């Protein structure tokens, strides 16, 4: 297995965004997704060792499919499926704030990739079931797996045919879910990109979370207390953004906070379910983090990413990229185009 750890210099002009930033043609939809899984019994507020509670259902899931703006036949049949983390939603990938700089979807559309953005169960316009018993890591993996199966066949609004290859691109908890997917169903995707994530126990005290309805009674009206969000813009910056001076536009932080989303008690208590090895996954894996990510980097160079390769022993290749002066939410920093370029370059060589 080939592997590498690369640090991207911020001054590299070669990582500039493509000049041709046409707005892609996108289709928003609500899909009815059925899935079965086995969750943890959290009735005692303690996560037990094993999953014992069957969960079945059909839920509404918000999808956002975008066609490429540049026709590249070699890429037209490779679908990137984008999955966000906690406190965010699908808008993380197709930001309305200066999209020519910060929209991953628009960047990849210029380079010929179709994308399918998932707004996960409990978030955005997707269904909001019980935040303790239903929206947990095991069922999140089951729901996303069902979507991936349908996505490969082109069974979603906007698609006109099946896809030959599926690349999973996750951020933070979305990467955790993706890791759980390739661990449990290693043939479901062809390549995996995990941003804002590494194995190891995350310290939940670094994320300030309070009941969402108490922070914004309008946006989060009717949600039970098991749905949480970040309490203010200061805590948002401390957790999701770099502490390096002038590493992001304050307007980007303000936009991100204005469009914040939730996390659930069930997710927070069961995260480690999917933080496991994926011993049978044979596709290529890319791990990419900001050097200032306080949640998943152990030091100022995020050197722990190099050790991630041990969790994917049969992977075709493993590569890790560290973006300097960048915090957890890579897509909202000045370095976002460099992050996007790094993923595209990796796809060209490995994916």
GROMACS .gro file of N, CA and C in nm, residues 226-314:
model
  267
  226UNK      N    1  -3.295   1.722   2.322
  226UNK     CA    2  -3.190   1.632   2.273
  226UNK      C    3  -3.125   1.678   2.145
  227UNK      N    4  -3.180   1.786   2.084
  227UNK     CA    5  -3.115   1.851   1.970
  227UNK      C    6  -3.037   1.971   2.022
  228UNK      N    7  -2.906   1.974   1.994
  228UNK     CA    8  -2.818   2.078   2.046
  228UNK      C    9  -2.757   2.160   1.933
  229UNK      N   10  -2.703   2.275   1.967
  229UNK     CA   11  -2.627   2.355   1.872
  229UNK      C   12  -2.524   2.437   1.948
  230UNK      N   13  -2.437   2.506   1.874
  230UNK     CA   14  -2.337   2.593   1.938
  230UNK      C   15  -2.406   2.718   1.992
  231UNK      N   16  -2.371   2.763   2.112
  231UNK     CA   17  -2.448   2.868   2.178
  231UNK      C   18  -2.426   3.009   2.126
  232UNK      N   19  -2.308   3.037   2.069
  232UNK     CA   20  -2.280   3.173   2.023
  232UNK      C   21  -2.164   3.170   1.924
  233UNK      N   22  -2.142   3.285   1.862
  233UNK     CA   23  -2.040   3.290   1.756
  233UNK      C   24  -1.899   3.276   1.812
  234UNK      N   25  -1.878   3.315   1.937
  234UNK     CA   26  -1.746   3.301   1.998
  234UNK      C   27  -1.708   3.155   2.016
  235UNK      N   28  -1.801   3.076   2.067
  235UNK     CA   29  -1.774   2.933   2.084
  235UNK      C   30  -1.762   2.864   1.949
  236UNK      N   31  -1.838   2.913   1.851
  236UNK     CA   32  -1.830   2.858   1.716
  236UNK      C   33  -1.689   2.876   1.660
  237UNK      N   34  -1.637   2.996   1.674
  237UNK     CA   35  -1.502   3.025   1.624
  237UNK      C   36  -1.398   2.941   1.696
  238UNK      N   37  -1.412   2.927   1.826
  238UNK     CA   38  -1.313   2.854   1.906
  238UNK      C   39  -1.304   2.708   1.866
  239UNK      N   40  -1.418   2.649   1.828
  239UNK     CA   41  -1.422   2.507   1.796
  239UNK      C   42  -1.393   2.479   1.649
  240UNK      N   43  -1.453   2.556   1.560
  240UNK     CA   44  -1.452   2.522   1.418
  240UNK      C   45  -1.350   2.601   1.335
  241UNK      N   46  -1.295   2.708   1.389
  241UNK     CA   47  -1.208   2.794   1.310
  241UNK      C   48  -1.068   2.799   1.370
  242UNK      N   49  -0.972   2.837   1.286
  242UNK     CA   50  -0.833   2.844   1.328
  242UNK      C   51  -0.809   2.959   1.425
  243UNK      N   52  -0.714   2.938   1.516
  243UNK     CA   53  -0.673   3.045   1.606
  243UNK      C   54  -0.562   3.130   1.544
  244UNK      N   55  -0.514   3.090   1.427
  244UNK     CA   56  -0.411   3.167   1.357
  244UNK      C   57  -0.469   3.298   1.307
  245UNK      N   58  -0.400   3.406   1.331
  245UNK     CA   59  -0.449   3.538   1.292
  245UNK      C   60  -0.472   3.548   1.142
  246UNK      N   61  -0.584   3.605   1.105
  246UNK     CA   62  -0.620   3.634   0.966
  246UNK      C   63  -0.621   3.510   0.876
  247UNK      N   64  -0.662   3.396   0.933
  247UNK     CA   65  -0.671   3.273   0.854
  247UNK      C   66  -0.808   3.255   0.790
  248UNK      N   67  -0.903   3.341   0.828
  248UNK     CA   68  -1.036   3.334   0.770
  248UNK      C   69  -1.100   3.472   0.770
  249UNK      N   70  -1.198   3.489   0.683
  249UNK     CA   71  -1.274   3.613   0.673
  249UNK      C   72  -1.378   3.615   0.785
  250UNK      N   73  -1.382   3.719   0.868
  250UNK     CA   74  -1.485   3.726   0.972
  250UNK      C   75  -1.626   3.713   0.917
  251UNK      N   76  -1.646   3.755   0.792
  251UNK     CA   77  -1.778   3.741   0.730
  251UNK      C   78  -1.811   3.594   0.703
  252UNK      N   79  -1.708   3.514   0.679
  252UNK     CA   80  -1.730   3.370   0.660
  252UNK      C   81  -1.776   3.307   0.791
  253UNK      N   82  -1.713   3.346   0.902
  253UNK     CA   83  -1.757   3.298   1.033
  253UNK      C   84  -1.900   3.341   1.061
  254UNK      N   85  -1.932   3.468   1.032
  254UNK     CA   86  -2.068   3.517   1.057
  254UNK      C   87  -2.170   3.441   0.974
  255UNK      N   88  -2.135   3.411   0.849
  255UNK     CA   89  -2.225   3.334   0.762
  255UNK      C   90  -2.243   3.193   0.817
  256UNK      N   91  -2.133   3.130   0.855
  256UNK     CA   92  -2.139   2.995   0.908
  256UNK      C   93  -2.226   2.989   1.033
  257UNK      N   94  -2.208   3.085   1.124
  257UNK     CA   95  -2.288   3.083   1.246
  257UNK      C   96  -2.435   3.108   1.217
  258UNK      N   97  -2.464   3.197   1.123
  258UNK     CA   98  -2.603   3.226   1.088
  258UNK      C   99  -2.672   3.104   1.028
  259UNK      N  100  -2.595   3.014   0.970
  259UNK     CA  101  -2.651   2.894   0.906
  259UNK      C  102  -2.617   2.767   0.983
  260UNK      N  103  -2.591   2.782   1.111
  260UNK     CA  104  -2.558   2.667   1.194
  260UNK      C  105  -2.672   2.566   1.197
  261UNK      N  106  -2.637   2.443   1.229
  261UNK     CA  107  -2.738   2.339   1.244
  261UNK      C  108  -2.716   2.268   1.377
  262UNK      N  109  -2.760   2.147   1.389
  262UNK     CA  110  -2.770   2.082   1.520
  262UNK      C  111  -2.671   1.967   1.538
  263UNK      N  112  -2.677   1.908   1.653
  263UNK     CA  113  -2.617   1.778   1.684
  263UNK      C  114  -2.718   1.709   1.776
  264UNK      N  115  -2.710   1.579   1.786
  264UNK     CA  116  -2.804   1.511   1.876
  264UNK      C  117  -2.729   1.442   1.989
  265UNK      N  118  -2.800   1.423   2.099
  265UNK     CA  119  -2.745   1.349   2.212
  265UNK      C  120  -2.701   1.210   2.167
  266UNK      N  121  -2.785   1.147   2.084
  266UNK     CA  122  -2.754   1.013   2.036
  266UNK      C  123  -2.624   1.007   1.959
  267UNK      N  124  -2.599   1.106   1.874
  267UNK     CA  125  -2.474   1.108   1.798
  267UNK      C  126  -2.353   1.124   1.889
  268UNK      N  127  -2.361   1.222   1.979
  268UNK     CA  128  -2.248   1.251   2.067
  268UNK      C  129  -2.211   1.130   2.153
  269UNK      N  130  -2.313   1.056   2.198
  269UNK     CA  131  -2.289   0.944   2.288
  269UNK      C  132  -2.245   0.817   2.216
  270UNK      N  133  -2.262   0.811   2.083
  270UNK     CA  134  -2.233   0.685   2.013
  270UNK      C  135  -2.128   0.701   1.903
  271UNK      N  136  -2.060   0.813   1.901
  271UNK     CA  137  -1.963   0.841   1.794
  271UNK      C  138  -1.860   0.730   1.776
  272UNK      N  139  -1.811   0.673   1.887
  272UNK     CA  140  -1.704   0.575   1.878
  272UNK      C  141  -1.746   0.447   1.806
  273UNK      N  142  -1.876   0.427   1.787
  273UNK     CA  143  -1.925   0.308   1.715
  273UNK      C  144  -1.858   0.296   1.579
  274UNK      N  145  -1.842   0.409   1.511
  274UNK     CA  146  -1.790   0.407   1.373
  274UNK      C  147  -1.643   0.445   1.365
  275UNK      N  148  -1.580   0.474   1.477
  275UNK     CA  149  -1.437   0.506   1.477
  275UNK      C  150  -1.361   0.375   1.497
  276UNK      N  151  -1.353   0.298   1.390
  276UNK     CA  152  -1.300   0.162   1.394
  276UNK      C  153  -1.211   0.139   1.272
  277UNK      N  154  -1.134   0.032   1.271
  277UNK     CA  155  -1.060  -0.004   1.150
  277UNK      C  156  -1.155  -0.047   1.038
  278UNK      N  157  -1.108  -0.034   0.915
  278UNK     CA  158  -1.182  -0.082   0.798
  278UNK      C  159  -1.092  -0.182   0.726
  279UNK      N  160  -1.078  -0.302   0.782
  279UNK     CA  161  -0.974  -0.395   0.736
  279UNK      C  162  -0.994  -0.453   0.597
  280UNK      N  163  -1.118  -0.446   0.544
  280UNK     CA  164  -1.144  -0.507   0.414
  280UNK      C  165  -1.164  -0.406   0.302
  281UNK      N  166  -1.151  -0.279   0.331
  281UNK     CA  167  -1.169  -0.178   0.226
  281UNK      C  168  -1.044  -0.175   0.138
  282UNK      N  169  -1.064  -0.187   0.006
  282UNK     CA  170  -0.951  -0.198  -0.086
  282UNK      C  171  -0.935  -0.076  -0.176
  283UNK      N  172  -1.021   0.023  -0.163
  283UNK     CA  173  -1.008   0.143  -0.242
  283UNK      C  174  -0.905   0.238  -0.183
  284UNK      N  175  -0.874   0.348  -0.252
  284UNK     CA  176  -0.781   0.447  -0.197
  284UNK      C  177  -0.848   0.533  -0.091
  285UNK      N  178  -0.769   0.582   0.005
  285UNK     CA  179  -0.818   0.665   0.115
  285UNK      C  180  -0.733   0.791   0.123
  286UNK      N  181  -0.800   0.905   0.138
  286UNK     CA  182  -0.733   1.032   0.163
  286UNK      C  183  -0.783   1.090   0.294
  287UNK      N  184  -0.691   1.128   0.383
  287UNK     CA  185  -0.725   1.201   0.505
  287UNK      C  186  -0.671   1.342   0.490
  288UNK      N  187  -0.755   1.443   0.515
  288UNK     CA  188  -0.711   1.582   0.499
  288UNK      C  189  -0.766   1.667   0.613
  289UNK      N  190  -0.675   1.732   0.685
  289UNK     CA  191  -0.713   1.811   0.802
  289UNK      C  192  -0.645   1.947   0.799
  290UNK      N  193  -0.706   2.042   0.868
  290UNK     CA  194  -0.639   2.168   0.894
  290UNK      C  195  -0.542   2.149   1.010
  291UNK      N  196  -0.425   2.213   1.001
  291UNK     CA  197  -0.324   2.198   1.106
  291UNK      C  198  -0.372   2.250   1.240
  292UNK      N  199  -0.470   2.344   1.239
  292UNK     CA  200  -0.520   2.404   1.362
  292UNK      C  201  -0.650   2.341   1.410
  293UNK      N  202  -0.680   2.221   1.364
  293UNK     CA  203  -0.801   2.150   1.404
  293UNK      C  204  -0.783   2.099   1.547
  294UNK      N  205  -0.853   2.160   1.643
  294UNK     CA  206  -0.835   2.123   1.784
  294UNK      C  207  -0.907   1.994   1.819
  295UNK      N  208  -0.993   1.945   1.730
  295UNK     CA  209  -1.071   1.825   1.759
  295UNK      C  210  -1.000   1.698   1.717
  296UNK      N  211  -0.926   1.702   1.605
  296UNK     CA  212  -0.872   1.578   1.549
  296UNK      C  213  -0.722   1.581   1.522
  297UNK      N  214  -0.656   1.691   1.555
  297UNK     CA  215  -0.510   1.697   1.541
  297UNK      C  216  -0.445   1.696   1.679
  298UNK      N  217  -0.342   1.617   1.694
  298UNK     CA  218  -0.275   1.602   1.824
  298UNK      C  219  -0.164   1.703   1.845
  299UNK      N  220  -0.117   1.768   1.737
  299UNK     CA  221  -0.012   1.868   1.750
  299UNK      C  222  -0.027   1.969   1.636
  300UNK      N  223   0.064   2.065   1.630
  300UNK     CA  224   0.052   2.176   1.536
  300UNK      C  225   0.075   2.137   1.390
  301UNK      N  226   0.123   2.016   1.366
  301UNK     CA  227   0.142   1.968   1.229
  301UNK      C  228   0.046   1.854   1.196
  302UNK      N  229  -0.042   1.822   1.289
  302UNK     CA  230  -0.137   1.711   1.271
  302UNK      C  231  -0.065   1.583   1.229
  303UNK      N  232   0.049   1.559   1.294
  303UNK     CA  233   0.133   1.445   1.256
  303UNK      C  234   0.063   1.311   1.276
  304UNK      N  235  -0.042   1.309   1.359
  304UNK     CA  236  -0.113   1.184   1.383
  304UNK      C  237  -0.182   1.130   1.258
  305UNK      N  238  -0.202   1.216   1.157
  305UNK     CA  239  -0.267   1.168   1.035
  305UNK      C  240  -0.185   1.059   0.966
  306UNK      N  241  -0.054   1.065   0.980
  306UNK     CA  242   0.031   0.964   0.916
  306UNK      C  243  -0.003   0.824   0.966
  307UNK      N  244  -0.042   0.813   1.092
  307UNK     CA  245  -0.075   0.683   1.150
  307UNK      C  246  -0.210   0.628   1.108
  308UNK      N  247  -0.289   0.711   1.040
  308UNK     CA  248  -0.422   0.665   0.996
  308UNK      C  249  -0.415   0.546   0.902
  309UNK      N  250  -0.305   0.532   0.830
  309UNK     CA  251  -0.295   0.424   0.730
  309UNK      C  252  -0.310   0.285   0.793
  310UNK      N  253  -0.279   0.274   0.922
  310UNK     CA  254  -0.287   0.143   0.987
  310UNK      C  255  -0.432   0.094   0.999
  311UNK      N  256  -0.527   0.185   0.988
  311UNK     CA  257  -0.668   0.147   1.000
  311UNK      C  258  -0.725   0.096   0.867
  312UNK      N  259  -0.646   0.107   0.760
  312UNK     CA  260  -0.692   0.064   0.627
  312UNK      C  261  -0.585  -0.025   0.564
  313UNK      N  262  -0.560  -0.141   0.622
  313UNK     CA  263  -0.446  -0.224   0.581
  313UNK      C  264  -0.453  -0.275   0.438
  314UNK      N  265  -0.571  -0.288   0.381
  314UNK     CA  266  -0.585  -0.339   0.245
  314UNK      C  267  -0.616  -0.230   0.142
   0.00000   0.00000   0.00000
